[in-house]
Short mmCIF file of C-alpha atoms and ligand atoms in Angstrom, two decimals:
data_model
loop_
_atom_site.label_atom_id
_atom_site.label_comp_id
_atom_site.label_asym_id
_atom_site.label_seq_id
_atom_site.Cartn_x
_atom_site.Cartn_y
_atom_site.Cartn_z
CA UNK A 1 21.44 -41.49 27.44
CA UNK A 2 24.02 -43.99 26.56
CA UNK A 3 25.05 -44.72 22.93
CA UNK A 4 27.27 -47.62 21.62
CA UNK A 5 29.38 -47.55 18.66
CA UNK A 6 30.30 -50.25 16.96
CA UNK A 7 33.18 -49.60 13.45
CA UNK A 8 35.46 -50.91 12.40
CA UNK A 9 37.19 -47.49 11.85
CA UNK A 10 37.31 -46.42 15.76
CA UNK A 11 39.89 -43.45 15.13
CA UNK A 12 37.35 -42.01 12.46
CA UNK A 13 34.72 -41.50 15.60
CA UNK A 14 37.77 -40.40 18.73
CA UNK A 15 37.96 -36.73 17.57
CA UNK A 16 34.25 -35.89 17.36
CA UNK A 17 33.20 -37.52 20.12
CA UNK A 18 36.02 -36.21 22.39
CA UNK A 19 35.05 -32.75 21.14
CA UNK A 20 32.40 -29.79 21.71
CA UNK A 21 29.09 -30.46 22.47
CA UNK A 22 29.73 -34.19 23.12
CA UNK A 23 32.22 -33.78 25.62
CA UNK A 24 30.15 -31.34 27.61
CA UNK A 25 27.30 -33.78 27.69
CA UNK A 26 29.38 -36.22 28.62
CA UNK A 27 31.46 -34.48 31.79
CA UNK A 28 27.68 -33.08 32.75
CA UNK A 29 27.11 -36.85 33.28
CA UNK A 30 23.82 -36.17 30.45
CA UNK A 31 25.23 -38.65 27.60
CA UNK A 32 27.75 -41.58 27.20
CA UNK A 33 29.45 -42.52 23.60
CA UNK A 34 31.25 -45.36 23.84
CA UNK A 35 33.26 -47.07 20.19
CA UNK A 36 33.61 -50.28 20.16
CA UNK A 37 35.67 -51.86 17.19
CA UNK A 38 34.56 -54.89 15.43
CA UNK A 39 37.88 -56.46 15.10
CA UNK A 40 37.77 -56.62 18.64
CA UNK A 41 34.85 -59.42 18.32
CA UNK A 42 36.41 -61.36 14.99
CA UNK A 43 36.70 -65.27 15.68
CA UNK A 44 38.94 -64.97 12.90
CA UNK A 45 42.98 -65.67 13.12
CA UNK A 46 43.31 -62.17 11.70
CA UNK A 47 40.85 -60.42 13.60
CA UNK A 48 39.46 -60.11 9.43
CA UNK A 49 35.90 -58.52 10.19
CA UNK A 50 34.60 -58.59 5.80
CA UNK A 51 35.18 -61.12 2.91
CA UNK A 52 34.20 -61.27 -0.22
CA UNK A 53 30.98 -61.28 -1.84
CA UNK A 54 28.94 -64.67 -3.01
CA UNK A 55 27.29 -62.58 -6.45
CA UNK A 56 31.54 -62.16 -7.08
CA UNK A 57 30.41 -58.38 -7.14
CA UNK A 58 33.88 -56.21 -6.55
CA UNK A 59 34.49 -55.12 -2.98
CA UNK A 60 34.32 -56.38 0.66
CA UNK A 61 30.80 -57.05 2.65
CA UNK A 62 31.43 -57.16 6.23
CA UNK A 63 30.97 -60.01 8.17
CA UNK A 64 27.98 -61.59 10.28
CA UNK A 65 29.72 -63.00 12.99
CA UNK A 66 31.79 -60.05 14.71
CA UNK A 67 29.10 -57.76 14.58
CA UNK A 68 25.79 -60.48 16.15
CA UNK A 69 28.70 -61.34 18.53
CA UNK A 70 29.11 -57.42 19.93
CA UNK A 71 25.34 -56.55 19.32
CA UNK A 72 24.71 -60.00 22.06
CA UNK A 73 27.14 -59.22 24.37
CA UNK A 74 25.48 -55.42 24.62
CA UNK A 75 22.16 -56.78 23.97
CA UNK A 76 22.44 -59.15 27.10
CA UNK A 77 23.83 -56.08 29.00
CA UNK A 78 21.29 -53.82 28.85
CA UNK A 79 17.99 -53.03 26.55
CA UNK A 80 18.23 -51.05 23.45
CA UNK A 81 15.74 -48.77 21.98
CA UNK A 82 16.94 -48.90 18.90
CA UNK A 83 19.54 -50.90 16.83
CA UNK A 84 20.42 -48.36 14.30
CA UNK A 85 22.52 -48.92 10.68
CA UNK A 86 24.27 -46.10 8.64
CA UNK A 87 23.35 -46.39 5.18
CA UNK A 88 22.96 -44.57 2.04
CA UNK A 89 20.19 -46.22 1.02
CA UNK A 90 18.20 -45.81 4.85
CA UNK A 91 15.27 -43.56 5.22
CA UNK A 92 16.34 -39.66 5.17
CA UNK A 93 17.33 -38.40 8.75
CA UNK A 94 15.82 -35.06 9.86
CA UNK A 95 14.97 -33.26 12.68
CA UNK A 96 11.89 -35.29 13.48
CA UNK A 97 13.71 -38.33 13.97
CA UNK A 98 16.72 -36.68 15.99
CA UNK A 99 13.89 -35.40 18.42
CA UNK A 100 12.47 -38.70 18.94
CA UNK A 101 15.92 -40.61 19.54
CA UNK A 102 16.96 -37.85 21.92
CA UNK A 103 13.90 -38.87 24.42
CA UNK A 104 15.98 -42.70 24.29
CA UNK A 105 17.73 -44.31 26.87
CA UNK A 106 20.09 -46.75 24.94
CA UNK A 107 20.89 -46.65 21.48
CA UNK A 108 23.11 -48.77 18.72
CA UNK A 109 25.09 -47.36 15.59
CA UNK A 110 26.66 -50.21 13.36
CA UNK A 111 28.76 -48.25 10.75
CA UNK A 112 28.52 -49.70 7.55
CA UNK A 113 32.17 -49.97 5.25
CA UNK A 114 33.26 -51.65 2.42
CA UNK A 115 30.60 -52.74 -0.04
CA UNK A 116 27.90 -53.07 3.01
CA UNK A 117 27.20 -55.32 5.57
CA UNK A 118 26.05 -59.34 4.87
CA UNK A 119 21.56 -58.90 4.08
CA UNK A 120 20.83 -61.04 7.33
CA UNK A 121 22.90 -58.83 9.78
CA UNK A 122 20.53 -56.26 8.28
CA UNK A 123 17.42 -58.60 8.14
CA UNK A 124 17.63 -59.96 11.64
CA UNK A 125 19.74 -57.66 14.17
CA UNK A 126 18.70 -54.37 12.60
CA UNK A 127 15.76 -51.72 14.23
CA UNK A 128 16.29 -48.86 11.54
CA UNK A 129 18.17 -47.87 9.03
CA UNK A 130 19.23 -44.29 8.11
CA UNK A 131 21.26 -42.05 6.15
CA UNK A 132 22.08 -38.76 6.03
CA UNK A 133 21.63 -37.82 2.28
CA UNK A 134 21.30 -38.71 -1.10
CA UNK A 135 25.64 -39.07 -1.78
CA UNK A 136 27.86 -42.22 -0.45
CA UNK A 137 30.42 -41.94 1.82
CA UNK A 138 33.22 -44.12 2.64
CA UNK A 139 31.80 -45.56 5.52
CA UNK A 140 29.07 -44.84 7.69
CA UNK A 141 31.60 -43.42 10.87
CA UNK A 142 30.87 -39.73 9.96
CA UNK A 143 26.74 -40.44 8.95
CA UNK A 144 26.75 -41.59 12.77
CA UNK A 145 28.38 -38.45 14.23
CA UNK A 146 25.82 -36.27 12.46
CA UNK A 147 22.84 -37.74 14.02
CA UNK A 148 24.74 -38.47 17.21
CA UNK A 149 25.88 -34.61 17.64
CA UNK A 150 22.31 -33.26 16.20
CA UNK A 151 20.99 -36.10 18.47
CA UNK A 152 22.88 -35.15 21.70
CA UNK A 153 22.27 -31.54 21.56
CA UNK A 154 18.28 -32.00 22.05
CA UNK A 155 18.89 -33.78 25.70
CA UNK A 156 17.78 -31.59 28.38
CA UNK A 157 20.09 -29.99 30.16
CA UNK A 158 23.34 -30.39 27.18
CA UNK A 159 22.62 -26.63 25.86
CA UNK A 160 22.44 -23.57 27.69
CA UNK A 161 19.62 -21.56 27.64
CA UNK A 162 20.41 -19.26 25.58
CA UNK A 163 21.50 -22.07 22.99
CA UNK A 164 18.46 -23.64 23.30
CA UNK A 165 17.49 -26.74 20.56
CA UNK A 166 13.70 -24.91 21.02
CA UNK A 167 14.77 -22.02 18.40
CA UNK A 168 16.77 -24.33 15.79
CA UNK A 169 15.99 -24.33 11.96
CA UNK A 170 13.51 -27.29 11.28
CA UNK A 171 12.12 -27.43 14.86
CA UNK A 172 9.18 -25.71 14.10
CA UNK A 173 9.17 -26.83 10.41
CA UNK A 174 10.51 -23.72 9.29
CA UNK A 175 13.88 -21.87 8.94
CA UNK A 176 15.55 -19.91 11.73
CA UNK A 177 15.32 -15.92 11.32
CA UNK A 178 18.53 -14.35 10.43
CA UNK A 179 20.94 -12.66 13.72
CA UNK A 180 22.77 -10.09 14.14
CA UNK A 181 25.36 -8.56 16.75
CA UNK A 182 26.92 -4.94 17.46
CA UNK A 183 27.91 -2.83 15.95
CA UNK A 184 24.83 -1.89 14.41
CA UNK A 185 26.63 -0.55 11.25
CA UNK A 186 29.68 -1.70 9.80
CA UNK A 187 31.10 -0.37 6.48
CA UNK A 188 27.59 1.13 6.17
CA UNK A 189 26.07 -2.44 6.13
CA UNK A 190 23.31 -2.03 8.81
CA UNK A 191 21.06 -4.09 11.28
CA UNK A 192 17.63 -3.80 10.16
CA UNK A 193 15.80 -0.68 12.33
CA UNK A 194 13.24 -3.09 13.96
CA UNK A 195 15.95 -5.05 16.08
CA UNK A 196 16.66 -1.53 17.47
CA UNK A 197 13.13 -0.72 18.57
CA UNK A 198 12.96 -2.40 21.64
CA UNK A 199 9.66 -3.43 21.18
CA UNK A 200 9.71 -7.20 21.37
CA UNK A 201 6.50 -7.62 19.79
CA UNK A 202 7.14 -6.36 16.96
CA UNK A 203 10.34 -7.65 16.74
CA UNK A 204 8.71 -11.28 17.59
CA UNK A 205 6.50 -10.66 14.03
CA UNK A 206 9.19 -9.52 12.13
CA UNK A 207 11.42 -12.98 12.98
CA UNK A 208 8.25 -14.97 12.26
CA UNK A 209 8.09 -13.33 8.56
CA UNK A 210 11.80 -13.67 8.29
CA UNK A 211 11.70 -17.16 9.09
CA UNK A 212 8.63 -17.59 6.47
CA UNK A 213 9.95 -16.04 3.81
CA UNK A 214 13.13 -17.92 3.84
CA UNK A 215 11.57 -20.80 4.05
CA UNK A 216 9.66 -20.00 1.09
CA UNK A 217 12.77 -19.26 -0.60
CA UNK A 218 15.60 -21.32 -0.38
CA UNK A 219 13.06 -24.38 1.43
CA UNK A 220 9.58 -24.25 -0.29
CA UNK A 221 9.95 -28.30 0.14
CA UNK A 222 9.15 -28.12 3.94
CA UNK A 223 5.93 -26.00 3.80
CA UNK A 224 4.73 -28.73 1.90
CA UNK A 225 5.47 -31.30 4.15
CA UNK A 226 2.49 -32.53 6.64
N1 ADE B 301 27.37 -44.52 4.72
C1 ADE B 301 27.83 -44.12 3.53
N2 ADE B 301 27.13 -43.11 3.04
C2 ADE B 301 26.15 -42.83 3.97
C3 ADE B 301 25.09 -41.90 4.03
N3 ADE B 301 24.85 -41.02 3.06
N4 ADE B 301 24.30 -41.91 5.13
C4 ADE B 301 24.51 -42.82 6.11
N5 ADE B 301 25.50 -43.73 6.09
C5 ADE B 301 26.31 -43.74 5.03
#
């Protein structure tokens, strides 16, 4: 898979993408991140990539230009999946839609800053827009290392077994069971008997009804969910 970047805030996206499960993707040869900045594509004398608002509304909307001039040049590289904007106001991302742009081969992420991006970048050069939650962020830089970690992770190959994306909270709509690890007491505080029985089956049930029952608990939303 090979993901492009484009901010106008590169040094926001260096660490995480340099970093953990990103960088092993990448040296296994499984992903490619690459961050482009904007300013780098500005016509302008300045390299200025926003200006202000028409409505006179406070704060900076970034420009059309810089950003239809990097989405062509990548556009007319290669094709793209998706063209994907960070947003607050995008449709929720979950672990549904992380599964399904894991299984593609190019993607886009324009970060959004400043006030937002001009309607028609958004109208005409956009495939979907997404956010991460119901707050606003600064800019859209960090929104686009979520899904690209959570996104990254799911590729075959990028986990080990024994981290495998197959047993993760939300993949099977539900909540993972709680873990454990030696010793199996500590100041009294103990592992509960079944993980000690050996008997897998049995242990198998007793994760299911963990998982259930927190669900039910802290998550009663997604066991309504289709
Ligand atoms: N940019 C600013 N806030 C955001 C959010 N919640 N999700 C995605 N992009 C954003």
């Amino acid at each position: 898979m090979r993901i492009d970047i484009l901010t106008g805030v590169p040094e926001l996206l260096h660490s995480p993408m340099n970093h953990s499960i990103l960088k092993r993707a990448s040296d296994k040869g499984l992903a490619e991140v690459l961050i482009h900045n904007i300013r780098d594509y500005s016509t302008d004398k300045h390299n200025k990539i926003d200006d202000y608002a028409f409505s006179g509304e406070a704060g900076m909307v970034m420009s059309i230009q810089p950003i239809d001039d990097a989405l062509t040049k990548l556009k007319n590289e290669r094709e793209y999946q998706e063209v994907i904007y960070t947003t607050p106001d995008g449709e929720p991302f979950n672990q549904k839609i992380a599964n399904n742009l894991s299984t593609c081969k190019n993607l886009i992420f324009l970060c959004g800053h400043y006030k937002g991006i001009d309607q028609r970048i958004r109208d005409n050069l956009i495939t979907r827009e997404i956010s991460i939650g119901d707050y606003v962020m600064t800019g859209g830089e960090l929104a686009a290392a979520v899904m690209i970690d959570s996104i990254i992770r799911l590729i075959p190959g990028v986990l080990s077994d024994e981290t495998s994306a197959l047993t993760d909270s939300f993949q099977d709509g539900l909540l993972s069971p709680p873990v454990y690890t030696r010793p199996a007491e500590y100041k009294g505080w103990k592992v509960p008997e079944i993980l000690l029985s050996g008997n897998a089956a049995k242990i198998e049930k007793w994760r299911f009804e963990q998982s259930l029952e927190r669900t039910r608990r802290l998550r009663p939303d997604l066991l309504k969910e289709e």
